[in-house]
Amino acid sequence: MNILLFSLFRNQSERETILFGLFALIILVFLVLDLGLFHKTAHKVSTKSALYQSIFWVIISTLFGFFIYKYDESGADGAVEYFSAYLTEYALSVDNIFVILLILKYFQVKEEYYHKTLFWGILGALVFRGVFIFVGALLIHQFHWLLYGFGVFLIYSGIRIYFEDGDEKIEPEKNPIMRICRRYLPMTQGDYGGSFVVKEGGRLMFTPLFLVIVLIETTDLIFAVDSIPAAFAITQNEFLVYTSNIFAVMGLRAMFFLLAGVIDKFYLLQKGLSIILFFIGAKMLLEIFEFNVGVYTSFSVIIATLTLSIIFSIIVPRKDGDGEEAGS
C-alpha cells in the first residue's frame, strides 16, 4: 500500500525511491511481526513493553533521518526538514493520545483489547494519511498559493489551541459518521472476544468495538487537518512529509501505553504546540514578502519550544481554577 501511494506522487529520484522502499519494508515487517507473532492473543500491554517499543520507534525514526542525510539528494537540509516534521507530528500526537484514551474509556473497552484496537486504527491511518498527503501534494503543485492558506489556518489553529481549556470532551452520539454507522449497519452488543464483526443467526453484525475503530479513525483525520498542513509548511517534499508523519504515528501507539496514565502531567505541552503551529504558519506567510526562515532556525524553534514545554510542565505544579495544586 505504501508503494502504491508513493507511486501516485510526482516522480522522485532513484535514491529517494530506494529509501521509500526501505521505509515500506520496515513498516510492513513490523506490522506482520506485531500482529502475527508478538500479539497473537489479546493481553494488556505492560509499561515496560511500551517503553521498549517507544525507544525502538524513536531509534528507527532517527536512523531513517540519518539515511536521508547520508543518501538522499536533499542531504542535511532534507534531514532537518524530516526531523522538524517528525517532531511536530509526534508532539501533536500527544493530544491525539488523550482523545483516544477518552474514546476507549467511553466505550468501556477492556485493556486487553487496547492493542488490537490501536493496531487497526494505526493501519487505517497509514492509508488515509497517505491519501490526504497525496491530495495535498497534488493541489499544492497545481496551486502553490494554497500554502499561504495553510499558513493562515495554522495561525488560527495555534491561537485556538492556546486558549482552549484543555478539558477534552467527546460526544460520539454527535459524530455524523457514527450516526450513519448506527443507522445503517446491523449492530450487536458485547465485546465478543475483541471481534469487530460477528455472525448471529446467519447474519453479519458489527460490534461496539467496530464503532471504536470508526471513531478513532475519524478523530485521527481531524488531527491530521492540523498536522499535515504543518508538515507541508515545513517541507513540500511529500516523501519527507509522509515518512515523518507515519513514523510519528507508528510511535504513537507505543507512546499511548507509556503515557496514558501520566499524560495530564504535561499540561503546558498544549501551549507549546500552539506556539509551534503559530510559528510555522507565520513562517509560511512571511515567504510572501520574500523573507525566508531557514530550516535550521525552524528546527531550533520547534525543539526548543517542545523541550521548554515539557520542562516547565514538570517543574511548575499545575493549578486548578481556584489556584490550588491539582490533586491536592
Short mmCIF file of C-alpha atoms in Angstrom, two decimals:
data_model
loop_
_atom_site.label_atom_id
_atom_site.label_comp_id
_atom_site.label_asym_id
_atom_site.label_seq_id
_atom_site.Cartn_x
_atom_site.Cartn_y
_atom_site.Cartn_z
CA MET A 1 0.00 0.00 0.00
CA ASN A 2 2.84 2.39 0.82
CA ILE A 3 4.49 1.71 -2.54
CA LEU A 4 1.16 2.23 -4.33
CA LEU A 5 0.59 5.56 -2.61
CA PHE A 6 4.14 6.68 -3.32
CA SER A 7 3.80 5.81 -7.00
CA LEU A 8 0.94 8.29 -7.16
CA PHE A 9 3.20 11.12 -6.10
CA ARG A 10 5.36 13.09 -8.50
CA ASN A 11 8.43 11.36 -9.90
CA GLN A 12 11.16 11.08 -7.32
CA SER A 13 14.86 10.45 -7.61
CA GLU A 14 16.16 6.89 -7.70
CA ARG A 15 17.74 7.29 -4.26
CA GLU A 16 14.53 8.60 -2.77
CA THR A 17 12.60 5.68 -4.28
CA ILE A 18 15.04 3.23 -2.69
CA LEU A 19 14.71 4.99 0.67
CA PHE A 20 10.95 4.81 0.40
CA GLY A 21 11.21 1.09 -0.37
CA LEU A 22 13.26 0.69 2.83
CA PHE A 23 10.65 2.67 4.74
CA ALA A 24 7.82 0.50 3.37
CA LEU A 25 9.73 -2.68 4.26
CA ILE A 26 10.28 -1.52 7.86
CA ILE A 27 6.60 -0.72 8.33
CA LEU A 28 5.38 -3.92 6.67
CA VAL A 29 7.74 -6.22 8.60
CA PHE A 30 6.83 -4.63 11.91
CA LEU A 31 3.09 -4.84 11.27
CA VAL A 32 3.32 -8.53 10.32
CA LEU A 33 5.51 -9.41 13.31
CA ASP A 34 3.45 -7.29 15.68
CA LEU A 35 0.07 -8.85 14.96
CA GLY A 36 1.20 -12.28 13.78
CA LEU A 37 3.89 -13.05 16.37
CA PHE A 38 4.08 -10.75 19.36
CA HIS A 39 0.36 -10.20 19.95
CA LYS A 40 -1.46 -13.29 18.72
CA THR A 41 -3.67 -13.26 21.77
CA ALA A 42 -5.27 -10.26 23.45
CA HIS A 43 -3.42 -9.06 26.55
CA LYS A 44 -2.67 -5.91 28.46
CA VAL A 45 0.50 -4.16 27.26
CA SER A 46 2.90 -3.56 30.14
CA THR A 47 4.63 -0.23 30.75
CA LYS A 48 7.99 -1.96 30.26
CA SER A 49 6.97 -3.30 26.85
CA ALA A 50 5.59 0.11 25.85
CA LEU A 51 8.87 1.74 26.87
CA TYR A 52 10.90 -0.67 24.74
CA GLN A 53 8.58 -0.13 21.75
CA SER A 54 8.76 3.65 22.15
CA ILE A 55 12.55 3.56 22.25
CA PHE A 56 12.57 1.23 19.23
CA TRP A 57 10.49 3.59 17.10
CA VAL A 58 12.48 6.66 18.14
CA ILE A 59 15.71 4.86 17.17
CA ILE A 60 14.29 3.62 13.85
CA SER A 61 12.90 7.07 13.01
CA THR A 62 16.22 8.70 13.87
CA LEU A 63 18.19 6.18 11.77
CA PHE A 64 15.90 6.87 8.83
CA GLY A 65 16.62 10.57 9.21
CA PHE A 66 20.33 9.72 9.11
CA PHE A 67 19.79 7.73 5.89
CA ILE A 68 18.11 10.79 4.37
CA TYR A 69 21.11 12.91 5.37
CA LYS A 70 23.57 10.34 4.04
CA TYR A 71 21.95 9.09 0.84
CA ASP A 72 19.17 11.45 -0.27
CA GLU A 73 19.94 14.34 -2.64
CA SER A 74 18.37 16.76 -0.15
CA GLY A 75 21.17 15.94 2.28
CA ALA A 76 21.39 17.82 5.57
CA ASP A 77 18.54 20.22 4.71
CA GLY A 78 16.24 17.29 3.91
CA ALA A 79 17.17 15.53 7.15
CA VAL A 80 16.45 18.66 9.19
CA GLU A 81 13.10 19.12 7.43
CA TYR A 82 12.28 15.45 8.13
CA PHE A 83 13.09 15.78 11.83
CA SER A 84 11.18 19.08 12.08
CA ALA A 85 8.05 17.48 10.59
CA TYR A 86 8.56 14.34 12.69
CA LEU A 87 8.87 16.24 15.98
CA THR A 88 5.87 18.42 15.16
CA GLU A 89 3.69 15.40 14.35
CA TYR A 90 4.97 13.45 17.35
CA ALA A 91 4.13 16.32 19.68
CA LEU A 92 0.69 16.82 18.14
CA SER A 93 0.07 13.11 18.74
CA VAL A 94 0.04 13.75 22.48
CA ASP A 95 -3.38 15.39 22.23
CA ASN A 96 -4.46 12.52 19.99
CA ILE A 97 -3.45 10.03 22.70
CA PHE A 98 -5.62 11.77 25.26
CA VAL A 99 -8.68 11.75 22.97
CA ILE A 100 -8.14 8.07 22.07
CA LEU A 101 -7.99 7.26 25.78
CA LEU A 102 -11.29 9.09 26.31
CA ILE A 103 -12.87 7.10 23.46
CA LEU A 104 -11.71 3.78 24.89
CA LYS A 105 -12.97 4.75 28.36
CA TYR A 106 -16.29 5.99 26.96
CA PHE A 107 -16.98 2.65 25.27
CA GLN A 108 -15.60 0.75 28.28
CA VAL A 109 -13.14 -1.21 26.14
CA LYS A 110 -11.20 -3.78 28.13
CA GLU A 111 -7.48 -3.02 28.41
CA GLU A 112 -6.52 -6.33 26.80
CA TYR A 113 -8.22 -5.11 23.59
CA TYR A 114 -6.42 -1.75 23.52
CA HIS A 115 -3.53 -3.09 21.46
CA LYS A 116 -5.70 -4.68 18.77
CA THR A 117 -7.90 -1.61 18.54
CA LEU A 118 -4.94 0.74 18.17
CA PHE A 119 -3.25 -1.62 15.68
CA TRP A 120 -6.14 -1.39 13.23
CA GLY A 121 -6.51 2.31 13.97
CA ILE A 122 -2.87 2.88 13.03
CA LEU A 123 -3.26 0.72 9.92
CA GLY A 124 -6.13 2.90 8.78
CA ALA A 125 -4.02 6.00 9.45
CA LEU A 126 -1.30 4.67 7.11
CA VAL A 127 -3.83 4.61 4.27
CA PHE A 128 -5.95 7.68 4.99
CA ARG A 129 -2.99 9.93 5.78
CA GLY A 130 -1.29 8.72 2.60
CA VAL A 131 -4.34 9.72 0.58
CA PHE A 132 -4.56 13.01 2.48
CA ILE A 133 -0.90 13.81 1.76
CA PHE A 134 -1.23 12.75 -1.89
CA VAL A 135 -4.21 15.06 -2.42
CA GLY A 136 -2.45 17.89 -0.57
CA ALA A 137 0.73 17.46 -2.63
CA LEU A 138 -1.25 17.37 -5.87
CA LEU A 139 -3.14 20.55 -5.01
CA ILE A 140 0.00 22.38 -3.86
CA HIS A 141 1.81 21.51 -7.07
CA GLN A 142 -1.11 22.91 -9.05
CA PHE A 143 -1.96 25.84 -6.78
CA HIS A 144 1.08 26.98 -4.82
CA TRP A 145 -0.89 29.76 -3.15
CA LEU A 146 -2.65 27.07 -1.05
CA LEU A 147 0.45 27.04 1.15
CA TYR A 148 -0.42 30.56 2.26
CA GLY A 149 -3.91 29.32 3.07
CA PHE A 150 -2.24 26.64 5.20
CA GLY A 151 -0.28 29.40 6.90
CA VAL A 152 -3.43 31.32 7.84
CA PHE A 153 -5.09 28.11 9.04
CA LEU A 154 -2.10 27.16 11.20
CA ILE A 155 -2.02 30.60 12.82
CA TYR A 156 -5.73 30.27 13.56
CA SER A 157 -5.20 26.74 14.95
CA GLY A 158 -2.33 27.94 17.11
CA ILE A 159 -4.42 30.73 18.63
CA ARG A 160 -7.41 28.39 19.13
CA ILE A 161 -5.35 25.68 20.82
CA TYR A 162 -3.59 28.21 23.06
CA PHE A 163 -6.86 29.45 24.55
CA GLU A 164 -8.52 26.05 24.89
CA ASP A 165 -9.01 24.99 28.50
CA GLY A 166 -7.54 21.52 27.83
CA ASP A 167 -10.62 19.70 29.13
CA GLU A 168 -11.27 17.40 26.20
CA LYS A 169 -14.81 16.12 25.75
CA ILE A 170 -16.05 13.53 23.31
CA GLU A 171 -19.63 13.18 22.17
CA PRO A 172 -19.82 10.12 19.91
CA GLU A 173 -23.57 10.48 19.53
CA LYS A 174 -22.96 13.78 17.67
CA ASN A 175 -20.38 12.32 15.29
CA PRO A 176 -22.07 12.15 11.84
CA ILE A 177 -20.15 9.04 10.75
CA MET A 178 -21.11 7.29 13.98
CA ARG A 179 -24.74 8.19 13.35
CA ILE A 180 -24.55 6.72 9.85
CA CYS A 181 -22.99 3.50 11.18
CA ARG A 182 -25.62 3.09 13.88
CA ARG A 183 -28.43 3.84 11.47
CA TYR A 184 -27.44 1.66 8.53
CA LEU A 185 -25.23 -1.10 9.98
CA PRO A 186 -26.60 -4.06 11.96
CA MET A 187 -25.16 -3.64 15.45
CA THR A 188 -24.86 -6.01 18.39
CA GLN A 189 -23.72 -5.65 22.00
CA GLY A 190 -20.83 -7.25 23.89
CA ASP A 191 -17.12 -7.49 23.14
CA TYR A 192 -17.22 -10.97 21.54
CA GLY A 193 -13.59 -11.63 22.35
CA GLY A 194 -12.43 -8.39 20.76
CA SER A 195 -14.04 -9.10 17.38
CA PHE A 196 -15.20 -6.28 15.13
CA VAL A 197 -17.70 -8.37 13.16
CA VAL A 198 -19.62 -11.44 14.32
CA LYS A 199 -22.28 -13.73 12.86
CA GLU A 200 -25.61 -14.02 14.62
CA GLY A 201 -28.42 -16.11 13.18
CA GLY A 202 -26.64 -16.30 9.84
CA ARG A 203 -26.36 -12.51 9.69
CA LEU A 204 -23.19 -10.40 9.93
CA MET A 205 -23.32 -7.98 12.86
CA PHE A 206 -20.94 -5.21 13.87
CA THR A 207 -19.79 -4.95 17.49
CA PRO A 208 -19.27 -1.78 19.57
CA LEU A 209 -15.51 -2.28 19.10
CA PHE A 210 -16.02 -1.62 15.38
CA LEU A 211 -17.57 1.74 16.30
CA VAL A 212 -14.50 2.49 18.42
CA ILE A 213 -12.28 1.92 15.35
CA VAL A 214 -14.51 4.21 13.27
CA LEU A 215 -14.35 6.94 15.91
CA ILE A 216 -10.56 6.64 16.29
CA GLU A 217 -10.12 6.88 12.51
CA THR A 218 -12.31 9.97 12.21
CA THR A 219 -10.53 11.53 15.19
CA ASP A 220 -7.15 10.86 13.56
CA LEU A 221 -8.31 12.59 10.38
CA ILE A 222 -9.38 15.60 12.41
CA PHE A 223 -5.90 15.78 13.98
CA ALA A 224 -4.36 15.30 10.52
CA VAL A 225 -6.07 18.54 9.44
CA ASP A 226 -3.61 20.34 11.74
CA SER A 227 -0.54 18.16 11.46
CA ILE A 228 -0.33 17.57 7.70
CA PRO A 229 -0.62 21.27 6.72
CA ALA A 230 2.05 21.93 9.36
CA ALA A 231 4.31 19.34 7.71
CA PHE A 232 3.71 20.87 4.26
CA ALA A 233 4.57 24.28 5.71
CA ILE A 234 7.91 22.80 6.79
CA THR A 235 8.67 20.98 3.52
CA GLN A 236 6.85 20.47 0.23
CA ASN A 237 8.62 17.16 -0.39
CA GLU A 238 5.80 14.63 0.04
CA PHE A 239 8.34 11.85 0.62
CA LEU A 240 9.57 13.66 3.74
CA VAL A 241 6.03 14.60 4.78
CA TYR A 242 4.70 11.05 4.53
CA THR A 243 7.63 9.19 6.09
CA SER A 244 7.97 11.61 9.02
CA ASN A 245 4.20 11.53 9.54
CA ILE A 246 3.91 7.75 9.53
CA PHE A 247 6.96 7.15 11.73
CA ALA A 248 5.42 9.51 14.27
CA VAL A 249 2.05 7.73 14.03
CA MET A 250 3.72 4.32 14.44
CA GLY A 251 5.36 5.55 17.61
CA LEU A 252 2.02 6.91 18.77
CA ARG A 253 0.64 3.52 19.80
CA ALA A 254 3.62 2.60 21.98
CA MET A 255 3.61 6.10 23.44
CA PHE A 256 -0.10 5.66 24.23
CA PHE A 257 0.58 2.78 26.62
CA LEU A 258 3.54 4.65 28.08
CA LEU A 259 1.82 8.00 28.68
CA ALA A 260 -1.84 7.06 29.16
CA GLY A 261 -1.57 7.33 32.94
CA VAL A 262 0.58 10.47 33.15
CA ILE A 263 -0.36 12.46 30.06
CA ASP A 264 -2.14 15.13 32.11
CA LYS A 265 1.20 15.98 33.77
CA PHE A 266 2.48 17.63 30.57
CA TYR A 267 -0.18 20.33 30.72
CA LEU A 268 1.98 23.05 29.13
CA LEU A 269 2.65 20.97 26.02
CA GLN A 270 -0.61 22.23 24.55
CA LYS A 271 0.67 25.81 24.86
CA GLY A 272 3.93 24.77 23.24
CA LEU A 273 2.12 23.14 20.34
CA SER A 274 0.08 26.29 19.79
CA ILE A 275 3.28 28.35 19.63
CA ILE A 276 4.79 25.91 17.12
CA LEU A 277 1.71 26.00 14.88
CA PHE A 278 1.64 29.80 15.04
CA PHE A 279 5.36 29.97 14.21
CA ILE A 280 5.09 27.57 11.26
CA GLY A 281 2.07 29.45 9.89
CA ALA A 282 3.82 32.81 10.24
CA LYS A 283 6.95 31.36 8.61
CA MET A 284 4.87 30.34 5.59
CA LEU A 285 3.17 33.75 5.28
CA LEU A 286 6.48 35.61 5.55
CA GLU A 287 7.54 33.99 2.29
CA ILE A 288 5.03 36.26 0.55
CA PHE A 289 7.38 39.14 1.44
CA GLU A 290 10.41 37.08 0.36
CA PHE A 291 11.51 36.65 3.97
CA ASN A 292 12.65 33.06 4.37
CA VAL A 293 13.16 31.42 7.75
CA GLY A 294 15.89 28.79 7.40
CA VAL A 295 15.28 25.09 8.06
CA TYR A 296 17.81 25.10 10.91
CA THR A 297 16.09 28.05 12.57
CA SER A 298 12.73 26.30 12.27
CA PHE A 299 14.12 23.10 13.73
CA SER A 300 15.71 25.02 16.64
CA VAL A 301 12.46 26.82 17.44
CA ILE A 302 10.44 23.57 17.34
CA ILE A 303 12.78 21.54 19.54
CA ALA A 304 13.36 24.42 21.99
CA THR A 305 9.62 25.03 22.38
CA LEU A 306 8.85 21.34 22.96
CA THR A 307 11.73 20.97 25.42
CA LEU A 308 10.76 24.03 27.45
CA SER A 309 7.09 23.00 27.47
CA ILE A 310 7.99 19.62 28.95
CA ILE A 311 10.50 21.03 31.46
CA PHE A 312 8.14 23.72 32.77
CA SER A 313 5.27 21.19 32.95
CA ILE A 314 7.44 19.16 35.31
CA ILE A 315 8.94 21.89 37.49
CA VAL A 316 5.88 24.19 37.69
CA PRO A 317 2.96 22.50 39.53
CA ARG A 318 -0.35 22.58 37.72
CA LYS A 319 -3.08 24.54 39.46
CA ASP A 320 -6.81 24.33 39.08
CA GLY A 321 -9.22 27.22 38.69
CA ASP A 322 -9.07 28.04 42.38
CA GLY A 323 -5.31 28.32 42.40
CA GLU A 324 -4.82 25.07 44.30
CA GLU A 325 -2.48 22.40 43.05
CA ALA A 326 -4.33 19.80 41.05
CA GLY A 327 -4.96 16.73 43.06
CA SER A 328 -4.31 18.44 46.41
#
